[in-house]
PDB file of C-alpha atoms in Angstrom:
ATOM      1  CA  MET A   1     -23.604 -11.631 -35.877  1.00 53.00           C
ATOM      2  CA  ASN A   2     -25.825 -11.465 -32.850  1.00 66.00           C
ATOM      3  CA  ASN A   3     -24.246 -14.449 -31.413  1.00 76.00           C
ATOM      4  CA  THR A   4     -20.729 -12.866 -31.636  1.00 80.00           C
ATOM      5  CA  LYS A   5     -21.976  -9.782 -29.747  1.00 76.00           C
ATOM      6  CA  GLU A   6     -23.369 -11.858 -27.069  1.00 78.00           C
ATOM      7  CA  LYS A   7     -20.125 -13.897 -26.814  1.00 80.00           C
ATOM      8  CA  ASP A   8     -18.097 -10.720 -26.591  1.00 78.00           C
ATOM      9  CA  MET A   9     -20.346  -9.369 -23.914  1.00 78.00           C
ATOM     10  CA  ILE A  10     -20.108 -12.568 -21.828  1.00 81.00           C
ATOM     11  CA  ASP A  11     -16.248 -12.639 -22.361  1.00 80.00           C
ATOM     12  CA  GLY A  12     -16.123  -8.920 -21.287  1.00 79.00           C
ATOM     13  CA  PHE A  13     -18.263  -9.753 -18.148  1.00 74.00           C
ATOM     14  CA  LYS A  14     -15.935 -12.728 -17.316  1.00 75.00           C
ATOM     15  CA  LYS A  15     -12.987 -10.448 -17.507  1.00 75.00           C
ATOM     16  CA  PHE A  16     -14.583  -7.852 -15.309  1.00 70.00           C
ATOM     17  CA  ILE A  17     -15.671 -10.435 -12.703  1.00 67.00           C
ATOM     18  CA  SER A  18     -12.233 -12.166 -12.647  1.00 70.00           C
ATOM     19  CA  ARG A  19     -10.467  -8.892 -11.944  1.00 69.00           C
ATOM     20  CA  GLY A  20      -9.014  -8.500  -8.519  1.00 64.00           C
ATOM     21  CA  ASN A  21     -10.970  -5.415  -7.748  1.00 72.00           C
ATOM     22  CA  MET A  22     -14.345  -7.278  -7.991  1.00 72.00           C
ATOM     23  CA  ILE A  23     -13.096 -10.107  -5.792  1.00 73.00           C
ATOM     24  CA  ASP A  24     -11.764  -7.682  -3.221  1.00 75.00           C
ATOM     25  CA  MET A  25     -15.030  -5.880  -3.116  1.00 79.00           C
ATOM     26  CA  ALA A  26     -16.897  -9.228  -2.546  1.00 80.00           C
ATOM     27  CA  VAL A  27     -14.433 -10.019   0.235  1.00 79.00           C
ATOM     28  CA  GLY A  28     -15.026  -6.648   1.819  1.00 81.00           C
ATOM     29  CA  VAL A  29     -18.830  -7.137   1.716  1.00 86.00           C
ATOM     30  CA  VAL A  30     -18.435 -10.470   3.418  1.00 86.00           C
ATOM     31  CA  MET A  31     -16.053  -9.112   6.012  1.00 82.00           C
ATOM     32  CA  GLY A  32     -18.365  -6.177   6.639  1.00 81.00           C
ATOM     33  CA  SER A  33     -21.181  -8.448   7.265  1.00 84.00           C
ATOM     34  CA  ALA A  34     -19.097 -10.464   9.765  1.00 82.00           C
ATOM     35  CA  VAL A  35     -17.905  -7.367  11.584  1.00 78.00           C
ATOM     36  CA  THR A  36     -21.534  -6.133  11.829  1.00 80.00           C
ATOM     37  CA  SER A  37     -22.675  -9.424  13.473  1.00 83.00           C
ATOM     38  CA  VAL A  38     -19.721  -9.224  15.849  1.00 81.00           C
ATOM     39  CA  VAL A  39     -20.515  -5.498  16.702  1.00 77.00           C
ATOM     40  CA  ASN A  40     -24.202  -6.261  17.137  1.00 81.00           C
ATOM     41  CA  ALA A  41     -23.312  -9.071  19.622  1.00 85.00           C
ATOM     42  CA  ILE A  42     -20.975  -6.757  21.531  1.00 81.00           C
ATOM     43  CA  VAL A  43     -23.617  -4.041  21.671  1.00 78.00           C
ATOM     44  CA  ASP A  44     -26.540  -6.406  22.564  1.00 82.00           C
ATOM     45  CA  SER A  45     -24.567  -8.450  25.103  1.00 87.00           C
ATOM     46  CA  LEU A  46     -22.232  -6.034  26.711  1.00 83.00           C
ATOM     47  CA  ILE A  47     -23.056  -2.261  26.091  1.00 78.00           C
ATOM     48  CA  ASN A  48     -26.903  -2.425  26.306  1.00 78.00           C
ATOM     49  CA  PRO A  49     -26.789  -4.200  29.732  1.00 84.00           C
ATOM     50  CA  LEU A  50     -24.276  -1.506  30.959  1.00 81.00           C
ATOM     51  CA  ILE A  51     -26.671   1.194  29.718  1.00 76.00           C
ATOM     52  CA  ALA A  52     -29.568  -0.550  31.488  1.00 78.00           C
ATOM     53  CA  MET A  53     -27.559  -0.603  34.746  1.00 83.00           C
ATOM     54  CA  VAL A  54     -26.645   3.047  34.349  1.00 80.00           C
ATOM     55  CA  PHE A  55     -29.939   4.538  32.950  1.00 75.00           C
ATOM     56  CA  GLY A  56     -32.518   1.902  33.935  1.00 78.00           C
ATOM     57  CA  LYS A  57     -33.515   1.433  30.251  1.00 76.00           C
ATOM     58  CA  PRO A  58     -32.545  -1.467  27.974  1.00 74.00           C
ATOM     59  CA  ASP A  59     -31.162   0.737  25.242  1.00 74.00           C
ATOM     60  CA  MET A  60     -30.591   4.395  24.548  1.00 74.00           C
ATOM     61  CA  SER A  61     -33.484   4.911  22.154  1.00 76.00           C
ATOM     62  CA  GLY A  62     -35.768   6.245  24.882  1.00 74.00           C
ATOM     63  CA  LEU A  63     -33.170   8.430  26.478  1.00 77.00           C
ATOM     64  CA  LEU A  64     -33.401  12.222  26.108  1.00 80.00           C
ATOM     65  CA  ALA A  65     -36.528  11.833  23.967  1.00 80.00           C
ATOM     66  CA  PHE A  66     -39.056  14.653  23.662  1.00 84.00           C
ATOM     67  CA  THR A  67     -42.013  15.530  21.489  1.00 86.00           C
ATOM     68  CA  PHE A  68     -42.154  18.750  19.640  1.00 84.00           C
ATOM     69  CA  ASN A  69     -45.321  19.591  17.571  1.00 89.00           C
ATOM     70  CA  GLY A  70     -46.169  15.924  17.392  1.00 87.00           C
ATOM     71  CA  ALA A  71     -42.693  14.805  16.250  1.00 87.00           C
ATOM     72  CA  THR A  72     -40.524  12.758  18.597  1.00 84.00           C
ATOM     73  CA  VAL A  73     -36.945  13.805  18.827  1.00 85.00           C
ATOM     74  CA  SER A  74     -34.773  11.011  20.309  1.00 84.00           C
ATOM     75  CA  LEU A  75     -31.329  12.136  21.186  1.00 85.00           C
ATOM     76  CA  GLY A  76     -30.684   8.759  22.797  1.00 83.00           C
ATOM     77  CA  ALA A  77     -31.213   7.021  19.466  1.00 83.00           C
ATOM     78  CA  ILE A  78     -28.551   9.421  17.887  1.00 86.00           C
ATOM     79  CA  LEU A  79     -26.167   8.645  20.830  1.00 84.00           C
ATOM     80  CA  GLY A  80     -26.838   4.920  20.386  1.00 80.00           C
ATOM     81  CA  ALA A  81     -25.962   5.203  16.681  1.00 82.00           C
ATOM     82  CA  LEU A  82     -22.792   7.138  17.550  1.00 86.00           C
ATOM     83  CA  LEU A  83     -21.902   4.478  20.120  1.00 81.00           C
ATOM     84  CA  ASN A  84     -22.481   1.697  17.640  1.00 77.00           C
ATOM     85  CA  PHE A  85     -20.373   3.565  15.113  1.00 82.00           C
ATOM     86  CA  LEU A  86     -17.513   3.935  17.579  1.00 84.00           C
ATOM     87  CA  VAL A  87     -17.668   0.297  18.466  1.00 78.00           C
ATOM     88  CA  ILE A  88     -17.570  -0.605  14.725  1.00 76.00           C
ATOM     89  CA  ALA A  89     -14.601   1.710  14.176  1.00 81.00           C
ATOM     90  CA  VAL A  90     -12.663   0.266  17.073  1.00 82.00           C
ATOM     91  CA  ALA A  91     -13.452  -3.286  15.983  1.00 77.00           C
ATOM     92  CA  VAL A  92     -12.372  -2.614  12.410  1.00 77.00           C
ATOM     93  CA  TYR A  93      -9.222  -0.742  13.453  1.00 84.00           C
ATOM     94  CA  PHE A  94      -7.999  -3.307  15.972  1.00 85.00           C
ATOM     95  CA  PHE A  95      -9.111  -6.570  14.219  1.00 80.00           C
ATOM     96  CA  ILE A  96      -8.549  -5.666  10.607  1.00 79.00           C
ATOM     97  CA  LEU A  97      -6.387  -2.677  10.032  1.00 83.00           C
ATOM     98  CA  VAL A  98      -3.701  -3.222  12.753  1.00 88.00           C
ATOM     99  CA  PRO A  99      -3.063  -6.780  11.686  1.00 88.00           C
ATOM    100  CA  ILE A 100      -2.938  -5.897   8.064  1.00 87.00           C
ATOM    101  CA  ASN A 101      -0.496  -2.985   8.651  1.00 88.00           C
ATOM    102  CA  LYS A 102       1.649  -5.346  10.764  1.00 92.00           C
ATOM    103  CA  PHE A 103       1.781  -7.889   8.095  1.00 91.00           C
ATOM    104  CA  ARG A 104       2.628  -5.297   5.457  1.00 90.00           C
ATOM    105  CA  ASP A 105       5.371  -3.841   7.665  1.00 92.00           C
ATOM    106  CA  MET A 106       6.774  -7.403   8.090  1.00 93.00           C
ATOM    107  CA  THR A 107       6.737  -8.151   4.430  1.00 92.00           C
ATOM    108  CA  ASP A 108       8.312  -4.848   3.580  1.00 92.00           C
ATOM    109  CA  ALA A 109      11.081  -5.420   6.215  1.00 92.00           C
ATOM    110  CA  MET A 110      11.648  -8.979   4.642  1.00 94.00           C
ATOM    111  CA  LEU A 111      11.854  -7.542   1.202  1.00 93.00           C
ATOM    112  CA  VAL A 112      14.520  -4.843   2.368  1.00 93.00           C
ATOM    113  CA  LYS A 113      16.475  -7.546   4.174  1.00 94.00           C
ATOM    114  CA  ALA A 114      16.410  -9.796   1.120  1.00 92.00           C
ATOM    115  CA  LYS A 115      17.508  -6.883  -1.182  1.00 92.00           C
ATOM    116  CA  LEU A 116      20.422  -6.012   1.254  1.00 92.00           C
ATOM    117  CA  LYS A 117      21.460  -9.635   1.314  1.00 91.00           C
ATOM    118  CA  GLN A 118      21.455  -9.797  -2.396  1.00 90.00           C
ATOM    119  CA  GLU A 119      23.545  -6.676  -2.625  1.00 88.00           C
ATOM    120  CA  GLU A 120      26.028  -8.080  -0.071  1.00 86.00           C
ATOM    121  CA  ASP A 121      26.178 -11.343  -2.046  1.00 83.00           C
ATOM    122  CA  GLU A 122      26.904  -9.484  -5.242  1.00 82.00           C
ATOM    123  CA  LYS A 123      29.478  -7.273  -3.537  1.00 79.00           C
ATOM    124  CA  ALA A 124      31.133 -10.395  -2.064  1.00 76.00           C
ATOM    125  CA  LYS A 125      31.384 -11.949  -5.564  1.00 78.00           C
ATOM    126  CA  GLU A 126      33.454  -8.940  -6.804  1.00 73.00           C
ATOM    127  CA  PRO A 127      37.180  -9.421  -6.433  1.00 73.00           C
ATOM    128  CA  GLU A 128      38.631  -7.498  -3.493  1.00 77.00           C
ATOM    129  CA  VAL A 129      40.974  -4.749  -4.787  1.00 77.00           C
ATOM    130  CA  SER A 130      43.435  -3.086  -2.471  1.00 84.00           C
ATOM    131  CA  PRO A 131      43.675   0.632  -2.401  1.00 86.00           C
ATOM    132  CA  GLU A 132      47.080   0.636  -3.900  1.00 89.00           C
ATOM    133  CA  GLU A 133      45.962  -1.579  -6.794  1.00 87.00           C
ATOM    134  CA  ARG A 134      42.912   0.753  -7.324  1.00 87.00           C
ATOM    135  CA  THR A 135      45.254   3.769  -7.314  1.00 92.00           C
ATOM    136  CA  VAL A 136      47.570   2.127  -9.976  1.00 91.00           C
ATOM    137  CA  GLU A 137      44.366   1.258 -12.149  1.00 90.00           C
ATOM    138  CA  LEU A 138      43.215   4.907 -11.964  1.00 91.00           C
ATOM    139  CA  LEU A 139      46.681   6.337 -12.833  1.00 93.00           C
ATOM    140  CA  ALA A 140      46.947   3.937 -15.658  1.00 94.00           C
ATOM    141  CA  GLU A 141      43.448   5.094 -16.924  1.00 94.00           C
ATOM    142  CA  ILE A 142      44.423   8.747 -16.609  1.00 94.00           C
ATOM    143  CA  ARG A 143      47.738   8.088 -18.538  1.00 93.00           C
ATOM    144  CA  ASP A 144      45.885   6.274 -21.432  1.00 92.00           C
ATOM    145  CA  ARG A 145      43.340   9.146 -21.617  1.00 91.00           C
ATOM    146  CA  LEU A 146      46.099  11.767 -21.809  1.00 89.00           C
ATOM    147  CA  ALA A 147      47.954   9.801 -24.365  1.00 87.00           C
ATOM    148  CA  ALA A 148      44.700   9.474 -26.543  1.00 85.00           C
ATOM    149  CA  ALA A 149      44.117  13.235 -26.099  1.00 81.00           C
ATOM    150  CA  ASP A 150      47.721  14.154 -26.997  1.00 77.00           C
ATOM    151  CA  HIS A 151      47.474  11.836 -30.101  1.00 73.00           C
ATOM    152  CA  ASP A 152      44.198  13.615 -31.094  1.00 72.00           C
ATOM    153  CA  LEU A 153      45.903  17.085 -30.628  1.00 69.00           C
ATOM    154  CA  THR A 154      48.837  16.014 -32.775  1.00 74.00           C
ATOM    155  CA  LEU A 155      46.547  14.964 -35.526  1.00 67.00           C
ATOM    156  CA  THR A 156      44.644  18.206 -35.357  1.00 70.00           C
ATOM    157  CA  LYS A 157      47.913  20.216 -35.597  1.00 66.00           C
ATOM    158  CA  LYS A 158      49.149  18.213 -38.598  1.00 68.00           C
ATOM    159  CA  GLN A 159      45.828  18.831 -40.442  1.00 70.00           C
ATOM    160  CA  ALA A 160      46.112  22.502 -39.575  1.00 65.00           C
ATOM    161  CA  ILE A 161      49.716  22.767 -41.005  1.00 68.00           C
ATOM    162  CA  ALA A 162      49.078  20.667 -44.074  1.00 62.00           C
ATOM    163  CA  PRO A 163      48.163  22.726 -47.187  1.00 59.00           C
ATOM    164  CA  ASN A 164      44.741  22.167 -48.597  1.00 58.00           C
ATOM    165  CA  ASN A 165      45.207  20.357 -51.756  1.00 53.00           C
ATOM    166  CA  PRO A 166      41.984  19.973 -53.708  1.00 50.00           C
TER     167      PRO A 166
END
C-alpha cells in the first residue's frame, strides 16, 4: 500500500512538472537571469562611466549621502537602483515584449487571412444563383407554405363542422 501511494505521488509530480506552466516559469527564470547579466553589463560599461564623467564618482552610491544619528542615508544608492530598474524595464520592453507582441500580431493576422480565404473558398464552391432565380425560389417557397397553411385550415374547419360521435 505504501508503494502505491509513493507511485501516485511520483506520477502526480511528473504531471505537475510536465505542465506548460512550470516549463514557462523555468524559461522565465532563465530569461530573467540573461536579462540581468545584459543589464549589469550596460550599467557597468556604459552608465557608470557616464556618471563618473558627470559627478566624478564611479557610481551613484556615494552621491547625496549624509549621516543622521549614526545612520547613513544614501539617496544616490536609491537613484542608482531606480536607474537600474529603468534600464531593465526598457530592455525587457524592447527586447522581449515588443518582439513577442509583433509575432502575436503577425500570427493573428495570418489566422484571420486564412479564415477569410477559407470562407471565400466555401463561397466559391456554392453555385451562383441569379437574383431572378432566387426570386422564383422564394416565391415558390411562399406558395408552398401558403398551400400547406390553407390545407391545415381546411382540416381544422372540417373537424369543427363534423359532429362529435363518441
